[in-house]
Amino acid sequence: DQQVKQNSPSLSVQEGRISILNCDYTNSMFDYFLWYKKYPAEGPTFLISISSIKDKNEDGRFTVFLNKSAKHLSLHIVPSQPGDSAVYFCATLPPRGATNKLIFGTGTLLAVQP
Amino acid sequence: EAGVAQSPRYKIIEKRQSVAFWCNPISGHATLYWYQQILGQGPKLLIQFQNNGVVDDSQLPKDRFSAERLKGVDSTLKIQPAKLEDSAVYLCASARGFTETQYFGPGTRLLVL
């Protein structure tokens, strides 16, 4: 039962263009979302997050948009650079409880072509 | 600040053998996590420690997996006996506190033949 879904296993964009990575979730109680970036042979690194009290959060070239009614979020990278080529994971935390384990999607492999 | 350290980086074993992984979290981080990432999937939490106490081990296959965090610093994760389906990357993460950002180590890639 996949609670966080990334339906695009891969995405290829040209350098300088916009990359849009999508994520859907099933539980409307989820209220905090994160994006992690993973290079080969390295662990995931935190990129950006958003709380459900916002619909947008921006950090440099990276912007995350949250559509609560659609249970959908997206990560925009503008402009895309070859160094952005990596696997991007969408993740969420379960509603407040005894644990703050991250629930990850399956990831999207982004390839930015020079 | 040094990151999360893990060893070994790679391990190949035969099924029914045992294996152990080691994790050294970032200094001062009270919370430590072990995740399992099977190829093509996202990481899945196996166990979470707060200092040396277990917070969540609901997804740890306790008949074959065990983990400990003595003295609230380093942690080891053991599999005994290993099965083919245990082939995965085992990621350790740490955080300063319960609601803080999690920082991941490079992982240990396990192949069970």
Short mmCIF file of C-alpha atoms in Angstrom, two decimals:
data_model
loop_
_atom_site.label_atom_id
_atom_site.label_comp_id
_atom_site.label_asym_id
_atom_site.label_seq_id
_atom_site.Cartn_x
_atom_site.Cartn_y
_atom_site.Cartn_z
CA ASP A 1 0.00 0.00 0.00
CA GLN A 2 1.95 2.98 -1.34
CA GLN A 3 1.05 6.07 0.68
CA VAL A 4 3.35 8.35 -1.33
CA LYS A 5 3.48 7.86 -5.09
CA GLN A 6 5.89 9.14 -7.69
CA ASN A 7 4.44 7.88 -10.94
CA SER A 8 7.28 8.97 -13.20
CA PRO A 9 10.32 6.71 -12.74
CA SER A 10 12.44 9.00 -14.87
CA LEU A 11 12.55 12.47 -16.44
CA SER A 12 14.95 13.99 -18.95
CA VAL A 13 15.28 17.76 -19.50
CA GLN A 14 17.67 20.09 -21.26
CA GLU A 15 20.06 22.25 -19.28
CA GLY A 16 18.53 25.65 -18.55
CA ARG A 17 14.94 24.43 -18.84
CA ILE A 18 12.48 23.73 -16.03
CA SER A 19 12.31 20.32 -14.34
CA ILE A 20 8.99 19.40 -12.73
CA LEU A 21 8.84 16.36 -10.48
CA ASN A 22 5.46 15.19 -9.21
CA CYS A 23 4.27 13.39 -6.11
CA ASP A 24 0.84 12.23 -4.92
CA TYR A 25 -0.20 11.09 -1.46
CA THR A 26 -3.17 9.19 -0.16
CA ASN A 27 -3.73 10.37 3.42
CA SER A 28 -5.20 13.86 3.83
CA MET A 29 -3.87 13.88 7.41
CA PHE A 30 -0.29 14.19 6.15
CA ASP A 31 0.78 17.75 6.84
CA TYR A 32 4.51 17.97 6.22
CA PHE A 33 6.37 17.03 3.07
CA LEU A 34 10.03 16.86 2.11
CA TRP A 35 12.10 16.34 -1.01
CA TYR A 36 15.38 14.45 -0.83
CA LYS A 37 17.99 14.19 -3.55
CA LYS A 38 20.18 11.11 -3.96
CA TYR A 39 23.36 10.70 -6.01
CA PRO A 40 24.66 7.17 -6.79
CA ALA A 41 26.53 5.53 -3.90
CA GLU A 42 25.51 8.33 -1.52
CA GLY A 43 22.74 8.67 1.01
CA PRO A 44 19.72 10.92 0.38
CA THR A 45 20.26 14.59 1.23
CA PHE A 46 17.51 16.94 2.34
CA LEU A 47 16.56 19.49 -0.31
CA ILE A 48 13.41 21.40 0.63
CA SER A 49 10.25 20.97 2.68
CA ILE A 50 6.75 22.39 2.93
CA SER A 51 4.14 22.46 5.65
CA SER A 52 0.45 22.15 4.85
CA ILE A 53 -0.18 25.70 6.10
CA LYS A 54 1.60 26.89 2.93
CA ASP A 55 1.03 26.17 -0.73
CA LYS A 56 4.49 27.18 -1.90
CA ASN A 57 8.03 27.21 -0.56
CA GLU A 58 11.02 28.53 -2.46
CA ASP A 59 14.76 28.07 -1.95
CA GLY A 60 16.93 29.42 -4.73
CA ARG A 61 16.31 27.41 -7.89
CA PHE A 62 14.03 24.98 -6.07
CA THR A 63 10.32 25.57 -5.43
CA VAL A 64 7.84 23.12 -3.97
CA PHE A 65 4.11 23.55 -4.58
CA LEU A 66 1.43 21.84 -2.49
CA ASN A 67 -2.16 21.29 -3.62
CA LYS A 68 -3.95 19.89 -0.59
CA SER A 69 -7.30 19.36 -2.28
CA ALA A 70 -5.65 17.22 -4.95
CA LYS A 71 -3.23 15.61 -2.47
CA HIS A 72 -0.45 16.51 -4.85
CA LEU A 73 2.89 18.24 -4.61
CA SER A 74 5.52 19.12 -7.15
CA LEU A 75 9.15 20.20 -7.16
CA HIS A 76 10.23 22.76 -9.74
CA ILE A 77 13.89 23.28 -10.58
CA VAL A 78 14.64 26.39 -12.61
CA PRO A 79 16.99 26.57 -14.38
CA SER A 80 18.03 22.91 -14.44
CA GLN A 81 21.76 22.17 -14.34
CA PRO A 82 23.66 18.95 -15.16
CA GLY A 83 24.63 18.68 -11.47
CA ASP A 84 20.93 18.30 -10.64
CA SER A 85 20.98 14.85 -12.27
CA ALA A 86 20.03 12.50 -9.42
CA VAL A 87 17.14 10.52 -7.98
CA TYR A 88 14.58 12.71 -6.23
CA PHE A 89 12.44 11.26 -3.46
CA CYS A 90 9.26 12.79 -2.15
CA ALA A 91 8.64 11.98 1.52
CA THR A 92 6.19 12.76 4.28
CA LEU A 93 5.89 12.32 8.01
CA PRO A 94 2.90 10.49 9.44
CA PRO A 95 0.42 12.52 11.47
CA ARG A 96 1.80 13.48 14.85
CA GLY A 97 2.47 10.42 16.93
CA ALA A 98 5.18 8.52 18.66
CA THR A 99 7.40 8.26 15.62
CA ASN A 100 8.65 10.66 12.98
CA LYS A 101 9.69 8.05 10.46
CA LEU A 102 9.86 9.33 6.90
CA ILE A 103 7.54 7.67 4.37
CA PHE A 104 9.21 7.82 0.97
CA GLY A 105 7.94 7.57 -2.57
CA THR A 106 9.70 5.34 -5.09
CA GLY A 107 11.79 8.16 -6.55
CA THR A 108 12.20 9.87 -9.93
CA LEU A 109 15.50 9.76 -11.79
CA LEU A 110 16.19 13.19 -13.26
CA ALA A 111 18.69 13.48 -16.11
CA VAL A 112 19.67 16.99 -17.15
CA GLN A 113 21.24 16.97 -20.60
CA PRO A 114 23.99 19.55 -21.30
CA GLU B 1 30.99 18.71 10.90
CA ALA B 2 31.55 15.06 9.98
CA GLY B 3 28.59 13.27 8.44
CA VAL B 4 26.99 9.95 9.28
CA ALA B 5 29.54 7.16 8.85
CA GLN B 6 28.63 3.61 7.85
CA SER B 7 30.65 0.47 7.30
CA PRO B 8 31.14 -1.68 5.41
CA ARG B 9 30.12 0.03 2.17
CA TYR B 10 29.52 -3.26 0.36
CA LYS B 11 28.92 -6.82 1.52
CA ILE B 12 28.26 -10.03 -0.36
CA ILE B 13 27.12 -13.09 1.59
CA GLU B 14 25.38 -16.38 0.95
CA LYS B 15 21.84 -16.98 2.18
CA ARG B 16 21.58 -18.25 5.74
CA GLN B 17 24.81 -16.47 6.70
CA SER B 18 24.85 -13.61 9.18
CA VAL B 19 25.96 -10.04 8.63
CA ALA B 20 26.36 -6.88 10.70
CA PHE B 21 26.38 -3.22 9.75
CA TRP B 22 27.77 -0.35 11.78
CA CYS B 23 26.68 3.28 11.98
CA ASN B 24 28.28 6.27 13.66
CA PRO B 25 25.86 9.23 13.72
CA ILE B 26 26.71 12.91 13.65
CA SER B 27 28.09 13.99 17.01
CA GLY B 28 25.35 15.15 19.36
CA HIS B 29 22.48 13.62 17.38
CA ALA B 30 20.13 11.87 19.77
CA THR B 31 17.88 10.21 17.19
CA LEU B 32 19.13 7.41 14.94
CA TYR B 33 17.29 5.56 12.18
CA TRP B 34 17.94 2.46 10.09
CA TYR B 35 16.20 2.33 6.71
CA GLN B 36 16.13 -0.46 4.12
CA GLN B 37 16.06 0.53 0.45
CA ILE B 38 15.25 -2.26 -1.99
CA LEU B 39 16.10 -1.59 -5.64
CA GLY B 40 13.39 0.49 -7.32
CA GLN B 41 11.75 1.47 -4.03
CA GLY B 42 12.08 4.31 -1.57
CA PRO B 43 13.78 3.80 1.80
CA LYS B 44 11.61 2.11 4.43
CA LEU B 45 12.18 2.57 8.17
CA LEU B 46 13.31 -0.52 10.04
CA ILE B 47 13.99 0.92 13.48
CA GLN B 48 14.27 4.29 15.23
CA PHE B 49 16.24 5.00 18.41
CA GLN B 50 16.00 7.99 20.71
CA ASN B 51 19.31 7.94 22.60
CA ASN B 52 19.64 4.22 23.39
CA GLY B 53 15.91 3.47 23.57
CA VAL B 54 13.80 2.04 20.74
CA VAL B 55 11.02 4.38 19.57
CA ASP B 56 9.67 2.39 16.60
CA ASP B 57 10.61 -1.09 15.42
CA SER B 58 7.22 -2.04 14.00
CA GLN B 59 8.65 -2.85 10.54
CA LEU B 60 11.73 -4.71 11.73
CA PRO B 61 11.55 -8.47 10.94
CA LYS B 62 12.45 -9.45 14.47
CA ASP B 63 12.86 -13.15 13.71
CA ARG B 64 16.05 -12.36 11.78
CA PHE B 65 16.92 -8.68 12.28
CA SER B 66 18.24 -7.10 15.46
CA ALA B 67 19.65 -3.68 16.26
CA GLU B 68 21.20 -1.99 19.23
CA ARG B 69 22.51 1.41 20.15
CA LEU B 70 24.64 1.00 23.21
CA LYS B 71 25.55 4.18 25.08
CA GLY B 72 23.30 6.18 22.76
CA VAL B 73 25.96 6.76 20.11
CA ASP B 74 27.02 4.07 17.60
CA SER B 75 24.55 1.51 16.38
CA THR B 76 24.76 -1.95 14.81
CA LEU B 77 22.17 -3.72 12.69
CA LYS B 78 22.42 -7.50 12.35
CA ILE B 79 20.73 -10.00 10.06
CA GLN B 80 20.81 -13.67 11.01
CA PRO B 81 20.12 -15.71 8.95
CA ALA B 82 20.03 -13.67 5.74
CA LYS B 83 17.53 -14.36 2.96
CA LEU B 84 17.73 -13.50 -0.72
CA GLU B 85 15.09 -10.79 -0.26
CA ASP B 86 17.35 -8.97 2.22
CA SER B 87 19.47 -7.74 -0.72
CA ALA B 88 19.17 -3.97 -0.41
CA VAL B 89 20.95 -0.80 0.64
CA TYR B 90 20.84 -0.26 4.40
CA LEU B 91 20.85 3.43 5.26
CA CYS B 92 21.56 4.94 8.64
CA ALA B 93 20.32 8.44 9.42
CA SER B 94 20.60 10.67 12.44
CA ALA B 95 18.90 13.82 13.68
CA ARG B 96 19.56 16.30 16.45
CA GLY B 97 16.14 15.67 17.89
CA PHE B 98 12.82 14.01 17.33
CA THR B 99 11.44 16.53 14.82
CA GLU B 100 14.71 17.65 13.27
CA THR B 101 16.00 17.08 9.74
CA GLN B 102 17.38 13.58 9.16
CA TYR B 103 20.90 13.29 7.72
CA PHE B 104 21.75 10.08 5.91
CA GLY B 105 24.97 8.11 5.66
CA PRO B 106 26.19 6.63 2.35
CA GLY B 107 24.61 3.26 3.07
CA THR B 108 25.77 -0.36 3.02
CA ARG B 109 24.91 -2.28 -0.13
CA LEU B 110 24.13 -5.92 0.74
CA LEU B 111 23.89 -8.68 -1.83
CA VAL B 112 22.65 -12.07 -0.64
CA LEU B 113 23.41 -14.96 -3.03
#
